[in-house]
Amino acid sequence: MTNTEKKYNIAFVGAGNVAWHLAQAFTAAGHTVVAVYSRSAASREELAGILPNAAPVSVPDFTGLAVDVILIAVPDAALQSITSELKVKPGTTVAHTSGSQPLAILQHIQGAMPAVFYPLQTFSKTKDLDLKKVPILLEATQESVVQQLECLAQSISGKVHEIDSDARRQIHLAAVFACNFTNHLLGISQQLLQEANLPTELLHPLVQETVAKAMQQNPYLVQTGPAIRHDNNVIQAHLHMLQEHPLFKEIYQKLTESIQATKV
Amino acid sequence: MTNTEKKYNIAFVGAGNVAWHLAQAFTAAGHTVVAVYSRSAASREELAGILPNAAPVSVPDFTGLAVDVILIAVPDAALQSITSELKVKPGTTVAHTSGSQPLAILQHIQGAMPAVFYPLQTFSKTKDLDLKKVPILLEATQESVVQQLECLAQSISGKVHEIDSDARRQIHLAAVFACNFTNHLLGISQQLLQEANLPTELLHPLVQETVAKAMQQNPYLVQTGPAIRHDNNVIQAHLHMLQEHPLFKEIYQKLTESIQATKV
């Protein structure tokens, strides 16, 4: 039996977007999600309800359950407080799923083997997702825990990496630019089209090509547009068009400045 | 014979990325590119050299050639000056390819039928591109010219739209956000990974999913990350990590502010 054939009992703390996707992927890979804790009764019941063997639990006390791995998938801001409430059997692996938080944030959970299980992806309940190509970044101090989580991660993804807290923090920062901020820019562009009663689909081929190109080459080397051409007439006209959107105007100015300051 | 089977003689003013792709697409569709003008001898000879029947020409005087359509594909900042040099036979269609410039910028070219032929895409010589799904936005005052350019555009693209100068200007502004600025953010994210000696491929699945999601739904509704969660600890940590990149820090702050100010 290879490592990836081992099956685990898993519990979730948190029932949001990340737990939603991971719990279903683990179930499909043959693991058993035995419990789902969330402060929100509706959330824990909703997630437990779509899993074959999961009980919704109303207190984060897992000492009475046969659980190998507890995954904490809560907003970063809630992570600290949940660690003080969590109760686990000695020797249970407890992994958080946050890109920005260090492993050490889990160090005060009595008896826990602390770890990180960070899927580098953006999750929405409303959109299906194939986790096979999603990098899963692991960290643990105990080698046995690293191996256990590698086994678990490899059962749902082909891209599993061991990454320390500093590197993960830097990856998370890069991801904020590549994902969260990119998404907002795409939102602004759609808003500008909608305000002119133009179909947002017009920009889809452009966005797809932009991203395809940026993944093949250094984006700085394929930069196009008025900023890189120092086309001040166009830049001034655009700023004038944005006068009713002062924040968009400031974003335009800062990004233009940064494009023009980029050295490649 | 349907309209899209008509074949035209075409000349290019400019031999950059846009001319490079359009000239090859027209040739593949059975039209004949007869001449390429560029101030740069190397550029006009390079483009003419890959086309079967094109002559590189060193002055923008097309009065001696059998040309149906002249396409001006030069940087926006160079458009005004080229219009004062250009010489054409009366009745020749002269179309610029700029998103930001009005039709009227061509009005002083003696004898020309002014038009716009704007392919809504980002072009690099180094990357092949299928124009079939690229929207081509047309404008002309003469209905006969609109029909001629529709015929020409439909021979290379399945997405041809007649769009006036105001709407095109708004689309171009939206495209700067969706393409030029998005590309720069992807560049920043790659730089941040490289500075930590991390592989840039790590972020590819995240970027692909972000963009796929943003094209299926309103991006504002699927926004994720520390800004939308008002996760100030993470935001402050990120700003601290960016202290050696003051422009990236300002971009981070402005985009965070804009995400938090977005009403959906």
Short mmCIF file of C-alpha atoms in Angstrom, two decimals:
data_model
loop_
_atom_site.label_atom_id
_atom_site.label_comp_id
_atom_site.label_asym_id
_atom_site.label_seq_id
_atom_site.Cartn_x
_atom_site.Cartn_y
_atom_site.Cartn_z
CA MET A 1 0.00 0.00 0.00
CA THR A 2 1.52 3.33 -1.05
CA ASN A 3 1.19 6.42 1.07
CA THR A 4 -1.52 7.97 -1.06
CA GLU A 5 -3.72 4.97 -0.38
CA LYS A 6 -3.89 5.63 3.37
CA LYS A 7 -7.29 6.90 4.40
CA TYR A 8 -7.80 9.39 7.21
CA ASN A 9 -10.54 10.62 9.48
CA ILE A 10 -10.72 14.37 9.16
CA ALA A 11 -12.53 17.13 11.02
CA PHE A 12 -13.04 20.70 9.86
CA VAL A 13 -13.03 23.85 11.92
CA GLY A 14 -14.77 26.37 9.69
CA ALA A 15 -17.33 25.70 6.99
CA GLY A 16 -16.59 28.44 4.48
CA ASN A 17 -15.32 28.33 0.90
CA VAL A 18 -12.04 26.52 1.63
CA ALA A 19 -13.61 23.86 3.89
CA TRP A 20 -16.39 23.41 1.35
CA HIS A 21 -13.99 22.43 -1.46
CA LEU A 22 -11.43 20.51 0.61
CA ALA A 23 -14.05 18.44 2.45
CA GLN A 24 -15.62 17.31 -0.80
CA ALA A 25 -12.23 16.56 -2.39
CA PHE A 26 -11.15 14.46 0.62
CA THR A 27 -14.43 12.58 0.55
CA ALA A 28 -14.04 11.88 -3.17
CA ALA A 29 -10.49 10.61 -2.47
CA GLY A 30 -11.83 8.07 0.02
CA HIS A 31 -11.12 9.85 3.31
CA THR A 32 -13.86 10.38 5.87
CA VAL A 33 -14.87 13.80 7.11
CA VAL A 34 -16.29 12.94 10.51
CA ALA A 35 -17.14 16.36 11.91
CA VAL A 36 -17.64 19.98 10.92
CA TYR A 37 -17.45 22.75 13.48
CA SER A 38 -18.52 26.31 12.76
CA ARG A 39 -19.90 29.04 15.00
CA SER A 40 -22.70 29.37 12.49
CA ALA A 41 -25.21 26.54 12.87
CA ALA A 42 -26.45 27.08 9.33
CA SER A 43 -22.92 26.83 7.88
CA ARG A 44 -21.87 23.69 9.75
CA GLU A 45 -25.17 21.98 8.95
CA GLU A 46 -24.97 22.96 5.30
CA LEU A 47 -21.47 21.51 4.84
CA ALA A 48 -22.04 18.42 7.00
CA GLY A 49 -25.26 17.87 5.08
CA ILE A 50 -23.48 17.30 1.77
CA LEU A 51 -20.91 14.90 3.28
CA PRO A 52 -21.88 11.23 3.88
CA ASN A 53 -20.45 10.75 7.41
CA ALA A 54 -20.00 14.20 8.90
CA ALA A 55 -21.66 15.44 12.07
CA PRO A 56 -22.16 19.18 12.59
CA VAL A 57 -20.67 20.01 15.99
CA SER A 58 -21.42 23.13 18.00
CA VAL A 59 -18.30 23.24 20.22
CA PRO A 60 -14.73 22.81 18.92
CA ASP A 61 -14.01 19.84 21.18
CA PHE A 62 -12.78 16.83 19.22
CA THR A 63 -11.50 14.79 22.18
CA GLY A 64 -14.38 12.34 21.92
CA LEU A 65 -13.99 11.58 18.20
CA ALA A 66 -11.59 9.35 16.24
CA VAL A 67 -9.88 12.08 14.21
CA ASP A 68 -6.44 11.90 12.54
CA VAL A 69 -6.29 15.42 11.14
CA ILE A 70 -8.14 18.59 12.08
CA LEU A 71 -8.11 21.28 9.40
CA ILE A 72 -8.77 24.84 10.50
CA ALA A 73 -10.25 26.80 7.60
CA VAL A 74 -11.38 30.09 9.12
CA PRO A 75 -10.62 33.71 8.21
CA ASP A 76 -7.11 34.74 9.29
CA ALA A 77 -8.56 37.19 11.79
CA ALA A 78 -10.47 34.38 13.55
CA LEU A 79 -7.55 31.95 13.68
CA GLN A 80 -5.99 33.18 16.92
CA SER A 81 -9.21 33.00 18.91
CA ILE A 82 -10.21 29.55 17.66
CA THR A 83 -6.84 28.11 18.73
CA SER A 84 -7.65 29.00 22.34
CA GLU A 85 -10.98 27.18 22.21
CA LEU A 86 -9.93 24.06 20.33
CA LYS A 87 -9.66 20.77 22.26
CA VAL A 88 -8.01 17.74 20.69
CA LYS A 89 -6.70 14.31 21.66
CA PRO A 90 -2.91 14.31 22.24
CA GLY A 91 -1.04 13.58 19.03
CA THR A 92 -3.75 14.82 16.66
CA THR A 93 -2.47 16.77 13.67
CA VAL A 94 -3.97 20.27 13.63
CA ALA A 95 -3.31 22.19 10.42
CA HIS A 96 -4.41 25.66 9.49
CA THR A 97 -5.06 26.58 5.85
CA SER A 98 -3.85 30.18 5.86
CA GLY A 99 -1.25 31.65 3.52
CA SER A 100 -0.39 34.54 5.75
CA GLN A 101 -0.24 33.00 9.22
CA PRO A 102 2.84 31.26 10.64
CA LEU A 103 2.91 27.68 11.88
CA ALA A 104 3.62 29.06 15.36
CA ILE A 105 0.12 30.46 15.72
CA LEU A 106 -0.98 26.89 16.56
CA GLN A 107 1.68 26.25 19.22
CA HIS A 108 -0.58 26.70 22.24
CA ILE A 109 -3.15 24.06 21.32
CA GLN A 110 -2.67 21.46 24.01
CA GLY A 111 -1.49 18.10 22.65
CA ALA A 112 -1.75 19.12 18.99
CA MET A 113 0.87 18.41 16.32
CA PRO A 114 0.82 21.81 14.58
CA ALA A 115 0.94 22.04 10.79
CA VAL A 116 -0.04 24.09 7.76
CA PHE A 117 -2.04 22.81 4.81
CA TYR A 118 -2.37 25.79 2.46
CA PRO A 119 -4.11 25.30 -0.90
CA LEU A 120 -2.90 28.11 -3.17
CA GLN A 121 -6.20 28.84 -4.84
CA THR A 122 -9.23 31.12 -4.66
CA PHE A 123 -12.37 29.31 -3.61
CA SER A 124 -16.05 30.10 -4.07
CA LYS A 125 -18.84 27.77 -3.06
CA THR A 126 -20.63 28.69 -6.25
CA LYS A 127 -17.91 27.46 -8.61
CA ASP A 128 -16.69 23.90 -8.99
CA LEU A 129 -12.95 23.44 -8.97
CA ASP A 130 -10.53 20.65 -9.85
CA LEU A 131 -7.97 20.55 -7.06
CA LYS A 132 -5.60 18.24 -9.01
CA LYS A 133 -3.50 21.14 -10.29
CA VAL A 134 -3.79 23.33 -7.21
CA PRO A 135 -0.46 23.64 -5.34
CA ILE A 136 -0.78 22.54 -1.73
CA LEU A 137 1.89 24.04 0.50
CA LEU A 138 2.70 22.04 3.62
CA GLU A 139 4.61 22.81 6.78
CA ALA A 140 5.13 20.93 10.04
CA THR A 141 7.96 20.58 12.55
CA GLN A 142 7.55 16.79 13.00
CA GLU A 143 8.70 14.77 9.99
CA SER A 144 5.95 12.21 10.64
CA VAL A 145 3.35 14.97 10.33
CA VAL A 146 4.91 16.22 7.10
CA GLN A 147 4.63 12.69 5.69
CA GLN A 148 1.05 12.31 6.86
CA LEU A 149 0.00 15.60 5.25
CA GLU A 150 1.94 14.81 2.07
CA CYS A 151 -0.04 11.63 1.81
CA LEU A 152 -3.30 13.47 2.40
CA ALA A 153 -2.41 16.29 -0.01
CA GLN A 154 -1.24 13.94 -2.76
CA SER A 155 -4.56 12.15 -2.64
CA ILE A 156 -6.26 15.33 -3.93
CA SER A 157 -3.49 17.27 -5.76
CA GLY A 158 -0.54 16.51 -8.01
CA LYS A 159 1.36 19.57 -6.81
CA VAL A 160 2.43 19.22 -3.20
CA HIS A 161 5.30 21.32 -1.80
CA GLU A 162 6.88 21.64 1.62
CA ILE A 163 7.27 25.40 2.22
CA ASP A 164 8.26 27.23 5.40
CA SER A 165 6.29 30.08 7.00
CA ASP A 166 8.45 32.90 5.57
CA ALA A 167 8.23 31.61 2.01
CA ARG A 168 4.51 30.95 2.36
CA ARG A 169 3.96 34.50 3.58
CA GLN A 170 5.77 35.85 0.50
CA ILE A 171 3.74 33.57 -1.79
CA HIS A 172 0.56 34.82 -0.13
CA LEU A 173 1.57 38.44 -0.72
CA ALA A 174 2.30 37.65 -4.39
CA ALA A 175 -1.09 35.91 -4.58
CA VAL A 176 -2.86 39.03 -3.30
CA PHE A 177 -1.46 40.94 -6.30
CA ALA A 178 -2.03 38.14 -8.83
CA CYS A 179 -5.49 37.16 -7.64
CA ASN A 180 -7.29 39.57 -5.30
CA PHE A 181 -6.06 42.76 -6.97
CA THR A 182 -6.32 41.37 -10.50
CA ASN A 183 -9.92 40.41 -9.75
CA HIS A 184 -10.67 43.95 -8.59
CA LEU A 185 -9.18 45.43 -11.78
CA LEU A 186 -11.36 43.09 -13.83
CA GLY A 187 -14.30 44.32 -11.76
CA ILE A 188 -13.42 47.95 -12.50
CA SER A 189 -13.13 47.20 -16.22
CA GLN A 190 -16.55 45.52 -16.24
CA GLN A 191 -18.06 48.44 -14.32
CA LEU A 192 -16.66 50.92 -16.87
CA LEU A 193 -18.20 48.91 -19.70
CA GLN A 194 -21.55 48.59 -17.93
CA GLU A 195 -21.68 52.32 -17.27
CA ALA A 196 -21.43 52.84 -21.03
CA ASN A 197 -24.02 50.11 -21.71
CA LEU A 198 -21.43 47.96 -23.43
CA PRO A 199 -21.29 44.14 -23.18
CA THR A 200 -18.63 42.96 -20.73
CA GLU A 201 -17.91 39.91 -22.94
CA LEU A 202 -16.09 42.25 -25.34
CA LEU A 203 -13.00 42.11 -23.12
CA HIS A 204 -12.85 38.35 -22.57
CA PRO A 205 -10.45 37.49 -25.43
CA LEU A 206 -8.18 40.34 -24.36
CA VAL A 207 -8.10 39.18 -20.74
CA GLN A 208 -7.47 35.57 -21.74
CA GLU A 209 -4.60 36.55 -24.04
CA THR A 210 -3.12 38.91 -21.43
CA VAL A 211 -3.00 36.15 -18.85
CA ALA A 212 -1.81 33.47 -21.27
CA LYS A 213 1.04 35.76 -22.31
CA ALA A 214 1.93 36.71 -18.74
CA MET A 215 2.32 33.04 -17.86
CA GLN A 216 4.56 32.30 -20.86
CA GLN A 217 6.91 35.24 -20.48
CA ASN A 218 7.98 37.78 -17.91
CA PRO A 219 4.95 40.14 -17.88
CA TYR A 220 7.26 43.14 -17.64
CA LEU A 221 8.69 42.22 -21.06
CA VAL A 222 5.30 42.10 -22.77
CA GLN A 223 3.79 45.21 -21.16
CA THR A 224 1.65 47.19 -23.62
CA GLY A 225 -0.57 50.27 -23.38
CA PRO A 226 -0.31 54.04 -22.94
CA ALA A 227 1.78 53.90 -19.73
CA ILE A 228 4.70 51.95 -21.19
CA ARG A 229 4.56 54.07 -24.36
CA HIS A 230 4.58 57.24 -22.20
CA ASP A 231 1.58 58.34 -24.26
CA ASN A 232 0.66 61.35 -22.14
CA ASN A 233 -2.24 62.55 -24.28
CA VAL A 234 -4.05 59.25 -23.86
CA ILE A 235 -3.17 59.05 -20.15
CA GLN A 236 -4.55 62.55 -19.53
CA ALA A 237 -7.71 61.76 -21.50
CA HIS A 238 -8.23 58.59 -19.42
CA LEU A 239 -7.74 60.46 -16.15
CA HIS A 240 -10.30 62.99 -17.30
CA MET A 241 -12.77 60.18 -18.12
CA LEU A 242 -12.28 58.84 -14.58
CA GLN A 243 -13.07 62.11 -12.83
CA GLU A 244 -16.27 60.70 -11.33
CA HIS A 245 -14.33 57.71 -9.97
CA PRO A 246 -11.59 59.29 -7.83
CA LEU A 247 -10.29 55.97 -6.48
CA PHE A 248 -10.08 54.45 -9.97
CA LYS A 249 -8.23 57.58 -11.04
CA GLU A 250 -5.68 57.18 -8.25
CA ILE A 251 -5.26 53.49 -9.09
CA TYR A 252 -4.72 54.47 -12.74
CA GLN A 253 -2.07 56.99 -11.72
CA LYS A 254 -0.20 54.66 -9.36
CA LEU A 255 -0.16 51.75 -11.81
CA THR A 256 0.94 54.03 -14.64
CA GLU A 257 3.75 55.38 -12.45
CA SER A 258 4.81 51.86 -11.49
CA ILE A 259 4.76 50.61 -15.11
CA GLN A 260 6.91 53.57 -16.12
CA ALA A 261 9.33 52.96 -13.22
CA THR A 262 9.77 49.25 -13.97
CA LYS A 263 13.28 48.28 -14.99
CA VAL A 264 13.66 45.07 -16.98
CA MET B 1 -20.11 35.71 -53.99
CA THR B 2 -20.73 36.79 -50.39
CA ASN B 3 -19.11 39.84 -48.94
CA THR B 4 -16.49 37.91 -47.03
CA GLU B 5 -15.22 36.45 -50.30
CA LYS B 6 -14.18 39.86 -51.66
CA LYS B 7 -10.44 40.25 -51.72
CA TYR B 8 -8.71 43.57 -51.14
CA ASN B 9 -5.36 45.20 -51.73
CA ILE B 10 -4.11 46.54 -48.43
CA ALA B 11 -1.23 48.78 -47.37
CA PHE B 12 0.12 49.24 -43.87
CA VAL B 13 1.43 52.38 -42.26
CA GLY B 14 3.42 51.09 -39.32
CA ALA B 15 5.13 47.73 -38.95
CA GLY B 16 4.81 47.07 -35.21
CA ASN B 17 2.95 44.40 -33.27
CA VAL B 18 -0.53 45.21 -34.61
CA ALA B 19 0.53 45.45 -38.27
CA TRP B 20 2.55 42.25 -37.84
CA HIS B 21 -0.49 40.21 -36.81
CA LEU B 22 -3.12 41.86 -39.03
CA ALA B 23 -0.97 41.69 -42.18
CA GLN B 24 -0.43 37.97 -41.76
CA ALA B 25 -4.09 37.32 -40.98
CA PHE B 26 -5.21 39.26 -44.09
CA THR B 27 -2.72 37.36 -46.22
CA ALA B 28 -3.98 34.04 -44.83
CA ALA B 29 -7.55 35.14 -45.64
CA GLY B 30 -6.62 35.71 -49.30
CA HIS B 31 -6.16 39.48 -49.35
CA THR B 32 -2.98 41.04 -50.68
CA VAL B 33 -0.78 43.30 -48.61
CA VAL B 34 0.92 45.34 -51.33
CA ALA B 35 3.00 47.78 -49.30
CA VAL B 36 4.38 48.40 -45.82
CA TYR B 37 5.49 51.86 -44.77
CA SER B 38 7.47 52.49 -41.60
CA ARG B 39 9.98 55.18 -40.68
CA SER B 40 12.26 52.37 -39.63
CA ALA B 41 13.80 50.65 -42.66
CA ALA B 42 14.50 47.54 -40.60
CA SER B 43 10.86 47.28 -39.45
CA ARG B 44 9.25 47.78 -42.87
CA GLU B 45 11.67 45.33 -44.49
CA GLU B 46 11.12 42.76 -41.76
CA LEU B 47 7.34 42.80 -42.13
CA ALA B 48 7.32 43.06 -45.94
CA GLY B 49 9.82 40.22 -45.98
CA ILE B 50 7.39 37.72 -44.46
CA LEU B 51 4.52 38.70 -46.80
CA PRO B 52 4.42 37.29 -50.36
CA ASN B 53 3.57 40.46 -52.32
CA ALA B 54 4.47 43.42 -50.09
CA ALA B 55 6.96 46.14 -50.96
CA PRO B 56 8.65 48.07 -48.17
CA VAL B 57 8.11 51.77 -48.93
CA SER B 58 10.13 54.63 -47.46
CA VAL B 59 7.65 57.49 -47.94
CA PRO B 60 3.95 57.30 -47.01
CA ASP B 61 2.76 58.11 -50.53
CA PHE B 62 0.35 55.49 -51.85
CA THR B 63 -0.93 57.47 -54.85
CA GLY B 64 0.97 55.28 -57.29
CA LEU B 65 -0.29 51.94 -55.96
CA ALA B 66 -3.54 50.01 -56.43
CA VAL B 67 -4.68 50.03 -52.80
CA ASP B 68 -8.25 49.60 -51.49
CA VAL B 69 -7.58 50.03 -47.79
CA ILE B 70 -4.72 51.67 -45.91
CA LEU B 71 -4.41 50.61 -42.26
CA ILE B 72 -2.52 52.91 -39.94
CA ALA B 73 -1.06 50.90 -37.07
CA VAL B 74 1.26 53.30 -35.27
CA PRO B 75 1.49 54.38 -31.62
CA ASP B 76 -1.29 56.82 -30.70
CA ALA B 77 1.27 59.57 -30.15
CA ALA B 78 2.52 59.22 -33.76
CA LEU B 79 -0.92 59.14 -35.37
CA GLN B 80 -1.44 62.90 -35.71
CA SER B 81 1.88 63.50 -37.43
CA ILE B 82 1.54 60.62 -39.88
CA THR B 83 -1.85 61.91 -41.04
CA SER B 84 -0.19 65.09 -42.27
CA GLU B 85 2.36 63.16 -44.35
CA LEU B 86 0.09 60.50 -45.81
CA LYS B 87 -0.80 60.75 -49.54
CA VAL B 88 -3.55 58.58 -50.98
CA LYS B 89 -5.65 58.25 -54.14
CA PRO B 90 -9.07 59.92 -53.76
CA GLY B 91 -11.64 57.44 -52.40
CA THR B 92 -9.16 55.18 -50.64
CA THR B 93 -10.30 53.92 -47.25
CA VAL B 94 -7.83 54.98 -44.55
CA ALA B 95 -8.45 53.34 -41.19
CA HIS B 96 -6.54 53.75 -37.96
CA THR B 97 -6.31 50.90 -35.47
CA SER B 98 -6.35 52.90 -32.22
CA GLY B 99 -8.74 52.38 -29.34
CA SER B 100 -8.29 55.81 -27.88
CA GLN B 101 -8.27 58.09 -30.92
CA PRO B 102 -11.41 59.47 -32.58
CA LEU B 103 -12.35 58.93 -36.20
CA ALA B 104 -11.98 62.68 -36.68
CA ILE B 105 -8.20 62.55 -36.31
CA LEU B 106 -8.11 61.32 -39.94
CA GLN B 107 -10.32 64.08 -41.35
CA HIS B 108 -7.54 66.13 -42.92
CA ILE B 109 -6.09 63.39 -45.13
CA GLN B 110 -6.84 64.65 -48.61
CA GLY B 111 -9.20 62.36 -50.54
CA ALA B 112 -9.29 59.67 -47.86
CA MET B 113 -12.43 57.88 -46.64
CA PRO B 114 -11.68 57.94 -42.89
CA ALA B 115 -12.41 54.90 -40.76
CA VAL B 116 -11.42 52.96 -37.66
CA PHE B 117 -10.46 49.28 -37.58
CA TYR B 118 -9.68 48.52 -33.93
CA PRO B 119 -8.80 44.96 -32.95
CA LEU B 120 -9.49 44.66 -29.20
CA GLN B 121 -6.48 42.58 -28.30
CA THR B 122 -2.91 42.82 -27.02
CA PHE B 123 -0.33 41.94 -29.64
CA SER B 124 3.27 40.78 -29.39
CA LYS B 125 5.36 39.76 -32.37
CA THR B 126 6.74 36.92 -30.28
CA LYS B 127 3.41 35.24 -29.62
CA ASP B 128 1.10 33.70 -32.21
CA LEU B 129 -2.53 34.64 -31.95
CA ASP B 130 -5.78 33.40 -33.43
CA LEU B 131 -7.73 36.48 -34.49
CA LYS B 132 -10.99 34.55 -35.03
CA LYS B 133 -12.31 35.39 -31.56
CA VAL B 134 -10.81 38.88 -31.34
CA PRO B 135 -13.49 41.59 -31.43
CA ILE B 136 -12.89 44.05 -34.24
CA LEU B 137 -14.54 47.41 -33.65
CA LEU B 138 -15.34 49.40 -36.79
CA GLU B 139 -16.33 52.97 -37.42
CA ALA B 140 -16.80 55.05 -40.57
CA THR B 141 -19.10 57.86 -41.66
CA GLN B 142 -19.77 56.42 -45.15
CA GLU B 143 -22.00 53.35 -45.13
CA SER B 144 -20.08 51.91 -48.09
CA VAL B 145 -16.88 52.09 -46.07
CA VAL B 146 -18.53 50.39 -43.09
CA GLN B 147 -19.60 47.57 -45.40
CA GLN B 148 -16.16 47.26 -46.95
CA LEU B 149 -14.47 47.06 -43.54
CA GLU B 150 -17.09 44.63 -42.24
CA CYS B 151 -16.24 42.39 -45.15
CA LEU B 152 -12.53 42.70 -44.45
CA ALA B 153 -12.95 42.21 -40.68
CA GLN B 154 -15.25 39.21 -41.08
CA SER B 155 -12.65 37.50 -43.20
CA ILE B 156 -10.33 37.30 -40.17
CA SER B 157 -12.67 37.49 -37.13
CA GLY B 158 -16.05 36.14 -36.10
CA LYS B 159 -16.71 39.10 -33.79
CA VAL B 160 -17.18 42.31 -35.75
CA HIS B 161 -18.97 45.30 -34.18
CA GLU B 162 -19.75 48.82 -35.38
CA ILE B 163 -18.85 51.11 -32.44
CA ASP B 164 -18.65 54.90 -32.34
CA SER B 165 -15.66 56.91 -31.10
CA ASP B 166 -17.09 57.62 -27.62
CA ALA B 167 -17.92 53.99 -26.92
CA ARG B 168 -14.56 52.84 -28.32
CA ARG B 169 -12.76 55.29 -26.02
CA GLN B 170 -14.60 53.85 -23.01
CA ILE B 171 -13.79 50.29 -24.12
CA HIS B 172 -10.15 51.27 -24.48
CA LEU B 173 -10.11 52.68 -20.95
CA ALA B 174 -11.68 49.47 -19.62
CA ALA B 175 -9.07 47.50 -21.57
CA VAL B 176 -6.24 49.42 -19.91
CA PHE B 177 -7.50 48.17 -16.54
CA ALA B 178 -8.27 44.63 -17.71
CA CYS B 179 -5.11 44.13 -19.74
CA ASN B 180 -2.28 46.63 -19.22
CA PHE B 181 -2.77 47.02 -15.48
CA THR B 182 -3.57 43.35 -14.89
CA ASN B 183 -0.36 42.45 -16.72
CA HIS B 184 1.62 44.77 -14.46
CA LEU B 185 0.10 43.21 -11.33
CA LEU B 186 1.07 39.78 -12.65
CA GLY B 187 4.57 41.17 -13.19
CA ILE B 188 4.71 42.43 -9.60
CA SER B 189 3.56 39.06 -8.28
CA GLN B 190 6.25 37.25 -10.29
CA GLN B 191 8.89 39.71 -9.08
CA LEU B 192 7.88 39.09 -5.46
CA LEU B 193 8.22 35.34 -5.97
CA GLN B 194 11.57 35.67 -7.75
CA GLU B 195 12.95 37.86 -4.96
CA ALA B 196 12.21 34.99 -2.57
CA ASN B 197 13.68 32.42 -4.99
CA LEU B 198 10.29 30.80 -5.45
CA PRO B 199 9.04 29.36 -8.77
CA THR B 200 6.62 31.70 -10.54
CA GLU B 201 4.62 28.71 -11.85
CA LEU B 202 3.22 28.28 -8.34
CA LEU B 203 0.68 31.03 -9.03
CA HIS B 204 -0.51 29.86 -12.45
CA PRO B 205 -3.52 27.79 -11.29
CA LEU B 206 -4.59 30.66 -9.03
CA VAL B 207 -4.38 33.21 -11.84
CA GLN B 208 -6.26 30.96 -14.26
CA GLU B 209 -9.03 30.33 -11.75
CA THR B 210 -9.25 34.03 -10.83
CA VAL B 211 -9.75 35.01 -14.45
CA ALA B 212 -12.11 32.13 -15.27
CA LYS B 213 -14.25 33.15 -12.31
CA ALA B 214 -14.18 36.85 -13.17
CA MET B 215 -15.49 36.08 -16.65
CA GLN B 216 -18.35 33.90 -15.36
CA GLN B 217 -19.58 36.25 -12.65
CA ASN B 218 -19.35 39.88 -11.63
CA PRO B 219 -15.80 40.03 -10.18
CA TYR B 220 -17.02 42.27 -7.37
CA LEU B 221 -19.24 39.41 -6.15
CA VAL B 222 -16.40 36.88 -5.97
CA GLN B 223 -13.76 39.16 -4.43
CA THR B 224 -11.57 37.31 -1.90
CA GLY B 225 -8.52 38.23 0.18
CA PRO B 226 -7.55 40.34 3.18
CA ALA B 227 -8.97 43.61 1.80
CA ILE B 228 -12.56 42.42 1.41
CA ARG B 229 -12.33 40.64 4.80
CA HIS B 230 -11.00 43.88 6.36
CA ASP B 231 -8.23 41.71 7.81
CA ASN B 232 -6.08 44.55 9.10
CA ASN B 233 -3.37 42.41 10.69
CA VAL B 234 -2.61 40.75 7.37
CA ILE B 235 -2.85 44.04 5.47
CA GLN B 236 -0.38 45.71 7.86
CA ALA B 237 2.00 42.74 7.62
CA HIS B 238 1.88 42.92 3.81
CA LEU B 239 2.57 46.66 3.80
CA HIS B 240 5.55 46.03 6.07
CA MET B 241 6.85 43.35 3.68
CA LEU B 242 6.61 45.88 0.83
CA GLN B 243 8.66 48.57 2.55
CA GLU B 244 11.48 48.24 0.02
CA HIS B 245 8.99 48.64 -2.83
CA PRO B 246 7.30 51.98 -2.09
CA LEU B 247 5.30 52.03 -5.34
CA PHE B 248 4.03 48.48 -4.82
CA LYS B 249 3.05 49.53 -1.31
CA GLU B 250 1.05 52.49 -2.61
CA ILE B 251 -0.63 50.25 -5.21
CA TYR B 252 -1.47 47.78 -2.44
CA GLN B 253 -3.00 50.57 -0.35
CA LYS B 254 -5.05 52.08 -3.19
CA LEU B 255 -6.40 48.74 -4.39
CA THR B 256 -7.24 47.71 -0.82
CA GLU B 257 -9.07 51.00 -0.31
CA SER B 258 -10.96 50.57 -3.58
CA ILE B 259 -11.94 46.95 -2.78
CA GLN B 260 -13.24 48.07 0.60
CA ALA B 261 -15.16 50.99 -0.97
CA THR B 262 -16.84 48.84 -3.62
CA LYS B 263 -20.59 48.59 -3.30
CA VAL B 264 -22.28 45.63 -4.95
#
